[in-house]
mmCIF file with all atom_site columns, C-alpha atoms in Angstrom:
data_model
loop_
_atom_site.group_PDB
_atom_site.id
_atom_site.type_symbol
_atom_site.label_atom_id
_atom_site.label_alt_id
_atom_site.label_comp_id
_atom_site.label_asym_id
_atom_site.label_entity_id
_atom_site.label_seq_id
_atom_site.pdbx_PDB_ins_code
_atom_site.Cartn_x
_atom_site.Cartn_y
_atom_site.Cartn_z
_atom_site.occupancy
_atom_site.B_iso_or_equiv
_atom_site.pdbx_formal_charge
_atom_site.auth_seq_id
_atom_site.auth_comp_id
_atom_site.auth_asym_id
_atom_site.auth_atom_id
_atom_site.pdbx_PDB_model_num
ATOM 1   C CA . MET A 1 1   ? 27.539 6.174  33.518 1.00 48.00 ? 1   MET A CA 1
ATOM 2   C CA . SER A 1 2   ? 28.991 8.480  35.745 1.00 44.00 ? 2   SER A CA 1
ATOM 3   C CA . PHE A 1 3   ? 31.177 11.378 35.094 1.00 49.00 ? 3   PHE A CA 1
ATOM 4   C CA . SER A 1 4   ? 35.192 11.984 34.910 1.00 48.00 ? 4   SER A CA 1
ATOM 5   C CA . ASN A 1 5   ? 36.337 15.163 35.484 1.00 50.00 ? 5   ASN A CA 1
ATOM 6   C CA . GLY A 1 6   ? 37.414 14.040 39.552 1.00 55.00 ? 6   GLY A CA 1
ATOM 7   C CA . GLN A 1 7   ? 34.081 14.891 40.653 1.00 69.00 ? 7   GLN A CA 1
ATOM 8   C CA . ASN A 1 8   ? 32.469 12.342 42.142 1.00 83.00 ? 8   ASN A CA 1
ATOM 9   C CA . LEU A 1 9   ? 28.974 12.813 39.944 1.00 88.00 ? 9   LEU A CA 1
ATOM 10  C CA . VAL A 1 10  ? 26.797 9.319  38.683 1.00 88.00 ? 10  VAL A CA 1
ATOM 11  C CA . VAL A 1 11  ? 24.154 9.381  37.410 1.00 88.00 ? 11  VAL A CA 1
ATOM 12  C CA . GLN A 1 12  ? 21.666 6.412  39.036 1.00 92.00 ? 12  GLN A CA 1
ATOM 13  C CA . ASN A 1 13  ? 20.663 3.596  37.473 1.00 94.00 ? 13  ASN A CA 1
ATOM 14  C CA . PRO A 1 14  ? 22.779 4.304  33.916 1.00 91.00 ? 14  PRO A CA 1
ATOM 15  C CA . SER A 1 15  ? 20.854 1.708  31.629 1.00 91.00 ? 15  SER A CA 1
ATOM 16  C CA . PHE A 1 16  ? 17.745 1.957  32.960 1.00 93.00 ? 16  PHE A CA 1
ATOM 17  C CA . GLU A 1 17  ? 17.099 -1.466 34.466 1.00 96.00 ? 17  GLU A CA 1
ATOM 18  C CA . GLY A 1 18  ? 13.560 -1.874 34.909 1.00 95.00 ? 18  GLY A CA 1
ATOM 19  C CA . LEU A 1 19  ? 10.282 -3.873 33.930 1.00 95.00 ? 19  LEU A CA 1
ATOM 20  C CA . PRO A 1 20  ? 10.051 -4.217 30.420 1.00 94.00 ? 20  PRO A CA 1
ATOM 21  C CA . GLY A 1 21  ? 6.607  -1.861 29.559 1.00 93.00 ? 21  GLY A CA 1
ATOM 22  C CA . ALA A 1 22  ? 4.667  0.728  27.406 1.00 89.00 ? 22  ALA A CA 1
ATOM 23  C CA . GLY A 1 23  ? 4.786  4.042  29.485 1.00 89.00 ? 23  GLY A CA 1
ATOM 24  C CA . ILE A 1 24  ? 7.530  2.682  32.151 1.00 90.00 ? 24  ILE A CA 1
ATOM 25  C CA . THR A 1 25  ? 10.047 4.778  32.864 1.00 91.00 ? 25  THR A CA 1
ATOM 26  C CA . PRO A 1 26  ? 12.208 2.727  35.307 1.00 94.00 ? 26  PRO A CA 1
ATOM 27  C CA . ALA A 1 27  ? 13.156 4.400  38.816 1.00 93.00 ? 27  ALA A CA 1
ATOM 28  C CA . PRO A 1 28  ? 14.957 6.536  39.794 1.00 94.00 ? 28  PRO A CA 1
ATOM 29  C CA . TRP A 1 29  ? 14.511 8.604  36.499 1.00 93.00 ? 29  TRP A CA 1
ATOM 30  C CA . ASN A 1 30  ? 11.302 10.381 35.788 1.00 90.00 ? 30  ASN A CA 1
ATOM 31  C CA . ILE A 1 31  ? 9.607  11.620 32.694 1.00 88.00 ? 31  ILE A CA 1
ATOM 32  C CA . CYS A 1 32  ? 9.594  14.959 31.350 1.00 85.00 ? 32  CYS A CA 1
ATOM 33  C CA . MET A 1 33  ? 6.627  15.561 29.452 1.00 79.00 ? 33  MET A CA 1
ATOM 34  C CA . ASP A 1 34  ? 2.759  14.387 30.850 1.00 77.00 ? 34  ASP A CA 1
ATOM 35  C CA . PHE A 1 35  ? 1.639  11.860 28.343 1.00 76.00 ? 35  PHE A CA 1
ATOM 36  C CA . GLN A 1 36  ? 5.143  11.702 26.071 1.00 79.00 ? 36  GLN A CA 1
ATOM 37  C CA . THR A 1 37  ? 6.784  8.601  28.179 1.00 85.00 ? 37  THR A CA 1
ATOM 38  C CA . PRO A 1 38  ? 9.570  7.437  27.285 1.00 89.00 ? 38  PRO A CA 1
ATOM 39  C CA . ASP A 1 39  ? 8.960  3.203  27.230 1.00 91.00 ? 39  ASP A CA 1
ATOM 40  C CA . THR A 1 40  ? 11.218 0.613  28.591 1.00 93.00 ? 40  THR A CA 1
ATOM 41  C CA . GLN A 1 41  ? 12.147 -1.843 26.257 1.00 93.00 ? 41  GLN A CA 1
ATOM 42  C CA . PRO A 1 42  ? 12.775 -4.181 24.095 1.00 94.00 ? 42  PRO A CA 1
ATOM 43  C CA . GLY A 1 43  ? 9.334  -5.894 23.755 1.00 91.00 ? 43  GLY A CA 1
ATOM 44  C CA . PHE A 1 44  ? 6.470  -3.009 23.077 1.00 86.00 ? 44  PHE A CA 1
ATOM 45  C CA . TRP A 1 45  ? 5.484  -1.082 19.561 1.00 81.00 ? 45  TRP A CA 1
ATOM 46  C CA . GLY A 1 46  ? 7.600  -3.921 17.461 1.00 81.00 ? 46  GLY A CA 1
ATOM 47  C CA . VAL A 1 47  ? 11.090 -3.006 19.421 1.00 85.00 ? 47  VAL A CA 1
ATOM 48  C CA . ASP A 1 48  ? 12.770 -6.089 19.590 1.00 89.00 ? 48  ASP A CA 1
ATOM 49  C CA . LEU A 1 49  ? 16.625 -5.221 19.317 1.00 91.00 ? 49  LEU A CA 1
ATOM 50  C CA . ALA A 1 50  ? 18.484 -7.064 23.078 1.00 94.00 ? 50  ALA A CA 1
ATOM 51  C CA . PRO A 1 51  ? 20.091 -4.493 24.828 1.00 95.00 ? 51  PRO A CA 1
ATOM 52  C CA . SER A 1 52  ? 23.551 -2.869 24.869 1.00 94.00 ? 52  SER A CA 1
ATOM 53  C CA . ASP A 1 53  ? 23.735 -3.719 28.525 1.00 93.00 ? 53  ASP A CA 1
ATOM 54  C CA . GLY A 1 54  ? 21.964 -4.752 31.328 1.00 95.00 ? 54  GLY A CA 1
ATOM 55  C CA . ASN A 1 55  ? 18.362 -6.496 30.429 1.00 96.00 ? 55  ASN A CA 1
ATOM 56  C CA . THR A 1 56  ? 16.379 -3.472 29.578 1.00 96.00 ? 56  THR A CA 1
ATOM 57  C CA . TYR A 1 57  ? 16.946 -0.127 28.279 1.00 93.00 ? 57  TYR A CA 1
ATOM 58  C CA . LEU A 1 58  ? 14.792 3.186  27.444 1.00 90.00 ? 58  LEU A CA 1
ATOM 59  C CA . GLY A 1 59  ? 13.727 4.160  24.529 1.00 87.00 ? 59  GLY A CA 1
ATOM 60  C CA . PHE A 1 60  ? 12.202 7.184  23.212 1.00 81.00 ? 60  PHE A CA 1
ATOM 61  C CA . VAL A 1 61  ? 9.942  8.446  20.461 1.00 73.00 ? 61  VAL A CA 1
ATOM 62  C CA . GLN A 1 62  ? 10.122 11.595 18.182 1.00 67.00 ? 62  GLN A CA 1
ATOM 63  C CA . GLN A 1 63  ? 7.809  12.601 16.055 1.00 66.00 ? 63  GLN A CA 1
ATOM 64  C CA . THR A 1 64  ? 8.255  16.141 14.900 1.00 62.00 ? 64  THR A CA 1
ATOM 65  C CA . ASN A 1 65  ? 5.053  17.019 12.799 1.00 65.00 ? 65  ASN A CA 1
ATOM 66  C CA . ILE A 1 66  ? 3.420  16.176 15.804 1.00 65.00 ? 66  ILE A CA 1
ATOM 67  C CA . ALA A 1 67  ? 5.613  17.633 18.612 1.00 64.00 ? 67  ALA A CA 1
ATOM 68  C CA . TRP A 1 68  ? 5.644  14.611 20.314 1.00 68.00 ? 68  TRP A CA 1
ATOM 69  C CA . GLN A 1 69  ? 9.229  14.388 22.207 1.00 73.00 ? 69  GLN A CA 1
ATOM 70  C CA . GLU A 1 70  ? 9.837  12.515 25.392 1.00 84.00 ? 70  GLU A CA 1
ATOM 71  C CA . GLY A 1 71  ? 12.751 12.478 27.733 1.00 86.00 ? 71  GLY A CA 1
ATOM 72  C CA . ALA A 1 72  ? 14.125 11.142 31.106 1.00 91.00 ? 72  ALA A CA 1
ATOM 73  C CA . THR A 1 73  ? 15.767 13.334 33.586 1.00 90.00 ? 73  THR A CA 1
ATOM 74  C CA . GLN A 1 74  ? 17.142 12.968 37.024 1.00 91.00 ? 74  GLN A CA 1
ATOM 75  C CA . GLU A 1 75  ? 18.509 15.095 39.716 1.00 92.00 ? 75  GLU A CA 1
ATOM 76  C CA . LEU A 1 76  ? 23.305 14.511 39.804 1.00 91.00 ? 76  LEU A CA 1
ATOM 77  C CA . LEU A 1 77  ? 24.313 12.938 43.506 1.00 92.00 ? 77  LEU A CA 1
ATOM 78  C CA . ASN A 1 78  ? 27.808 12.188 44.951 1.00 92.00 ? 78  ASN A CA 1
ATOM 79  C CA . GLU A 1 79  ? 28.828 9.066  44.439 1.00 89.00 ? 79  GLU A CA 1
ATOM 80  C CA . THR A 1 80  ? 30.421 8.644  47.598 1.00 91.00 ? 80  THR A CA 1
ATOM 81  C CA . THR A 1 81  ? 27.894 10.804 50.170 1.00 92.00 ? 81  THR A CA 1
ATOM 82  C CA . SER A 1 82  ? 24.725 9.774  48.060 1.00 91.00 ? 82  SER A CA 1
ATOM 83  C CA . ASN A 1 83  ? 23.710 13.798 48.126 1.00 94.00 ? 83  ASN A CA 1
ATOM 84  C CA . PRO A 1 84  ? 22.673 15.838 45.324 1.00 93.00 ? 84  PRO A CA 1
ATOM 85  C CA . GLU A 1 85  ? 25.724 17.558 43.833 1.00 93.00 ? 85  GLU A CA 1
ATOM 86  C CA . PRO A 1 86  ? 26.258 20.255 41.315 1.00 94.00 ? 86  PRO A CA 1
ATOM 87  C CA . MET A 1 87  ? 28.111 19.992 38.450 1.00 93.00 ? 87  MET A CA 1
ATOM 88  C CA . VAL A 1 88  ? 30.822 22.462 38.026 1.00 94.00 ? 88  VAL A CA 1
ATOM 89  C CA . SER A 1 89  ? 30.916 25.774 35.693 1.00 95.00 ? 89  SER A CA 1
ATOM 90  C CA . GLY A 1 90  ? 33.835 25.640 32.878 1.00 94.00 ? 90  GLY A CA 1
ATOM 91  C CA . SER A 1 91  ? 34.596 21.618 34.604 1.00 93.00 ? 91  SER A CA 1
ATOM 92  C CA . SER A 1 92  ? 35.366 19.348 31.454 1.00 92.00 ? 92  SER A CA 1
ATOM 93  C CA . TYR A 1 93  ? 32.882 16.565 31.908 1.00 92.00 ? 93  TYR A CA 1
ATOM 94  C CA . SER A 1 94  ? 33.372 13.266 30.058 1.00 91.00 ? 94  SER A CA 1
ATOM 95  C CA . PHE A 1 95  ? 31.017 9.662  30.124 1.00 90.00 ? 95  PHE A CA 1
ATOM 96  C CA . THR A 1 96  ? 30.019 6.699  27.430 1.00 92.00 ? 96  THR A CA 1
ATOM 97  C CA . LEU A 1 97  ? 26.397 6.650  26.387 1.00 92.00 ? 97  LEU A CA 1
ATOM 98  C CA . ASP A 1 98  ? 25.665 3.340  23.751 1.00 94.00 ? 98  ASP A CA 1
ATOM 99  C CA . ILE A 1 99  ? 22.516 5.188  21.130 1.00 91.00 ? 99  ILE A CA 1
ATOM 100 C CA . ALA A 1 100 ? 20.546 3.143  18.869 1.00 89.00 ? 100 ALA A CA 1
ATOM 101 C CA . GLY A 1 101 ? 17.638 4.379  16.026 1.00 82.00 ? 101 GLY A CA 1
ATOM 102 C CA . PHE A 1 102 ? 14.615 1.528  15.743 1.00 74.00 ? 102 PHE A CA 1
ATOM 103 C CA . ILE A 1 103 ? 11.411 2.005  13.487 1.00 69.00 ? 103 ILE A CA 1
ATOM 104 C CA . ALA A 1 104 ? 8.861  1.311  16.380 1.00 63.00 ? 104 ALA A CA 1
ATOM 105 C CA . ILE A 1 105 ? 5.662  0.240  15.541 1.00 64.00 ? 105 ILE A CA 1
ATOM 106 C CA . ASP A 1 106 ? 1.999  0.954  16.947 1.00 62.00 ? 106 ASP A CA 1
ATOM 107 C CA . SER A 1 107 ? -1.754 1.418  15.275 1.00 60.00 ? 107 SER A CA 1
ATOM 108 C CA . PHE A 1 108 ? -0.847 5.023  14.384 1.00 61.00 ? 108 PHE A CA 1
ATOM 109 C CA . GLY A 1 109 ? 1.999  4.015  12.162 1.00 57.00 ? 109 GLY A CA 1
ATOM 110 C CA . SER A 1 110 ? 5.641  3.968  12.285 1.00 57.00 ? 110 SER A CA 1
ATOM 111 C CA . TYR A 1 111 ? 8.083  6.678  14.308 1.00 58.00 ? 111 TYR A CA 1
ATOM 112 C CA . SER A 1 112 ? 11.021 7.739  12.613 1.00 57.00 ? 112 SER A CA 1
ATOM 113 C CA . ASP A 1 113 ? 14.246 6.375  13.438 1.00 53.00 ? 113 ASP A CA 1
ATOM 114 C CA . ASN A 1 114 ? 16.297 9.143  12.819 1.00 64.00 ? 114 ASN A CA 1
ATOM 115 C CA . ALA A 1 115 ? 15.343 11.020 16.254 1.00 73.00 ? 115 ALA A CA 1
ATOM 116 C CA . GLU A 1 116 ? 18.022 12.591 17.863 1.00 82.00 ? 116 GLU A CA 1
ATOM 117 C CA . VAL A 1 117 ? 19.472 12.590 21.763 1.00 87.00 ? 117 VAL A CA 1
ATOM 118 C CA . LEU A 1 118 ? 19.521 15.818 23.247 1.00 88.00 ? 118 LEU A CA 1
ATOM 119 C CA . ILE A 1 119 ? 21.438 16.308 26.716 1.00 93.00 ? 119 ILE A CA 1
ATOM 120 C CA . TYR A 1 120 ? 20.619 18.997 28.656 1.00 93.00 ? 120 TYR A CA 1
ATOM 121 C CA . GLY A 1 121 ? 21.539 20.752 31.732 1.00 95.00 ? 121 GLY A CA 1
ATOM 122 C CA . GLY A 1 122 ? 19.159 22.897 34.265 1.00 93.00 ? 122 GLY A CA 1
ATOM 123 C CA . PHE A 1 123 ? 18.540 23.681 37.732 1.00 92.00 ? 123 PHE A CA 1
ATOM 124 C CA . MET A 1 124 ? 15.045 20.912 37.745 1.00 83.00 ? 124 MET A CA 1
ATOM 125 C CA . MET A 1 125 ? 13.432 18.058 36.605 1.00 82.00 ? 125 MET A CA 1
ATOM 126 C CA . CYS A 1 126 ? 13.392 18.015 32.778 1.00 83.00 ? 126 CYS A CA 1
ATOM 127 C CA . PRO A 1 127 ? 15.542 21.697 32.396 1.00 81.00 ? 127 PRO A CA 1
ATOM 128 C CA . GLN A 1 128 ? 16.877 22.851 29.115 1.00 88.00 ? 128 GLN A CA 1
ATOM 129 C CA . ASN A 1 129 ? 18.581 25.737 30.377 1.00 95.00 ? 129 ASN A CA 1
ATOM 130 C CA . GLU A 1 130 ? 21.785 24.435 28.172 1.00 97.00 ? 130 GLU A CA 1
ATOM 131 C CA . LEU A 1 131 ? 21.706 22.512 25.441 1.00 96.00 ? 131 LEU A CA 1
ATOM 132 C CA . LEU A 1 132 ? 25.093 20.223 26.206 1.00 97.00 ? 132 LEU A CA 1
ATOM 133 C CA . TRP A 1 133 ? 25.699 17.674 23.816 1.00 96.00 ? 133 TRP A CA 1
ATOM 134 C CA . ASN A 1 134 ? 23.563 16.183 20.424 1.00 93.00 ? 134 ASN A CA 1
ATOM 135 C CA . SER A 1 135 ? 24.054 12.733 19.195 1.00 91.00 ? 135 SER A CA 1
ATOM 136 C CA . GLY A 1 136 ? 22.871 14.162 15.838 1.00 86.00 ? 136 GLY A CA 1
ATOM 137 C CA . ASP A 1 137 ? 20.680 11.298 13.472 1.00 82.00 ? 137 ASP A CA 1
ATOM 138 C CA . THR A 1 138 ? 20.921 8.336  15.393 1.00 80.00 ? 138 THR A CA 1
ATOM 139 C CA . PRO A 1 139 ? 22.243 4.830  13.674 1.00 74.00 ? 139 PRO A CA 1
ATOM 140 C CA . ASN A 1 140 ? 19.902 2.337  12.437 1.00 77.00 ? 140 ASN A CA 1
ATOM 141 C CA . ASN A 1 141 ? 19.556 -1.065 14.472 1.00 80.00 ? 141 ASN A CA 1
ATOM 142 C CA . GLU A 1 142 ? 23.053 -1.565 15.750 1.00 88.00 ? 142 GLU A CA 1
ATOM 143 C CA . TRP A 1 143 ? 24.264 -0.447 19.438 1.00 92.00 ? 143 TRP A CA 1
ATOM 144 C CA . ILE A 1 144 ? 27.233 2.693  18.734 1.00 92.00 ? 144 ILE A CA 1
ATOM 145 C CA . THR A 1 145 ? 28.837 4.301  21.574 1.00 94.00 ? 145 THR A CA 1
ATOM 146 C CA . TYR A 1 146 ? 29.032 7.836  21.803 1.00 93.00 ? 146 TYR A CA 1
ATOM 147 C CA . VAL A 1 147 ? 31.515 9.813  24.328 1.00 94.00 ? 147 VAL A CA 1
ATOM 148 C CA . ILE A 1 148 ? 29.751 12.915 25.569 1.00 93.00 ? 148 ILE A CA 1
ATOM 149 C CA . ASP A 1 149 ? 32.161 15.795 26.330 1.00 94.00 ? 149 ASP A CA 1
ATOM 150 C CA . PHE A 1 150 ? 30.974 19.233 27.566 1.00 95.00 ? 150 PHE A CA 1
ATOM 151 C CA . ILE A 1 151 ? 32.113 22.107 29.677 1.00 96.00 ? 151 ILE A CA 1
ATOM 152 C CA . PRO A 1 152 ? 29.079 23.229 31.079 1.00 96.00 ? 152 PRO A CA 1
ATOM 153 C CA . SER A 1 153 ? 28.491 27.311 31.854 1.00 97.00 ? 153 SER A CA 1
ATOM 154 C CA . ASP A 1 154 ? 26.780 26.668 35.391 1.00 97.00 ? 154 ASP A CA 1
ATOM 155 C CA . ASN A 1 155 ? 26.310 24.596 38.274 1.00 96.00 ? 155 ASN A CA 1
ATOM 156 C CA . TYR A 1 156 ? 24.362 22.885 36.886 1.00 95.00 ? 156 TYR A CA 1
ATOM 157 C CA . THR A 1 157 ? 21.893 19.791 38.997 1.00 92.00 ? 157 THR A CA 1
#
């Protein structure tokens, strides 16, 4: 996942490669909500969908009836220098993201596959200053490649 707008911004570990496990978020990604951790898949909570790229991916659970929302975040870096660099307000950004919905199952029941992926911009870890993009309901049990286009209203990091 890299941004195309003439700026050399990069997201590290874009396909979430890491040790599969419940409550494990691969580095350098950070979790957003205490005790509401994404899981590195496949293989946990009944999720067996093969990755669309690489060996693993991040699985997020959403339960609206108990306000359960999982997320991951990281600071944007300049691909050439590896130094932190913000987006430029008013500039157009574009990247692709593969998304699939899957019903996860645990001892408490099943979690809906009707979740959304929300992409926010902001200035700290897990910011929600501006909603930059939203997927709508995720597709069922198959990977769909989305082209994400947005124009931030501030120089988000």
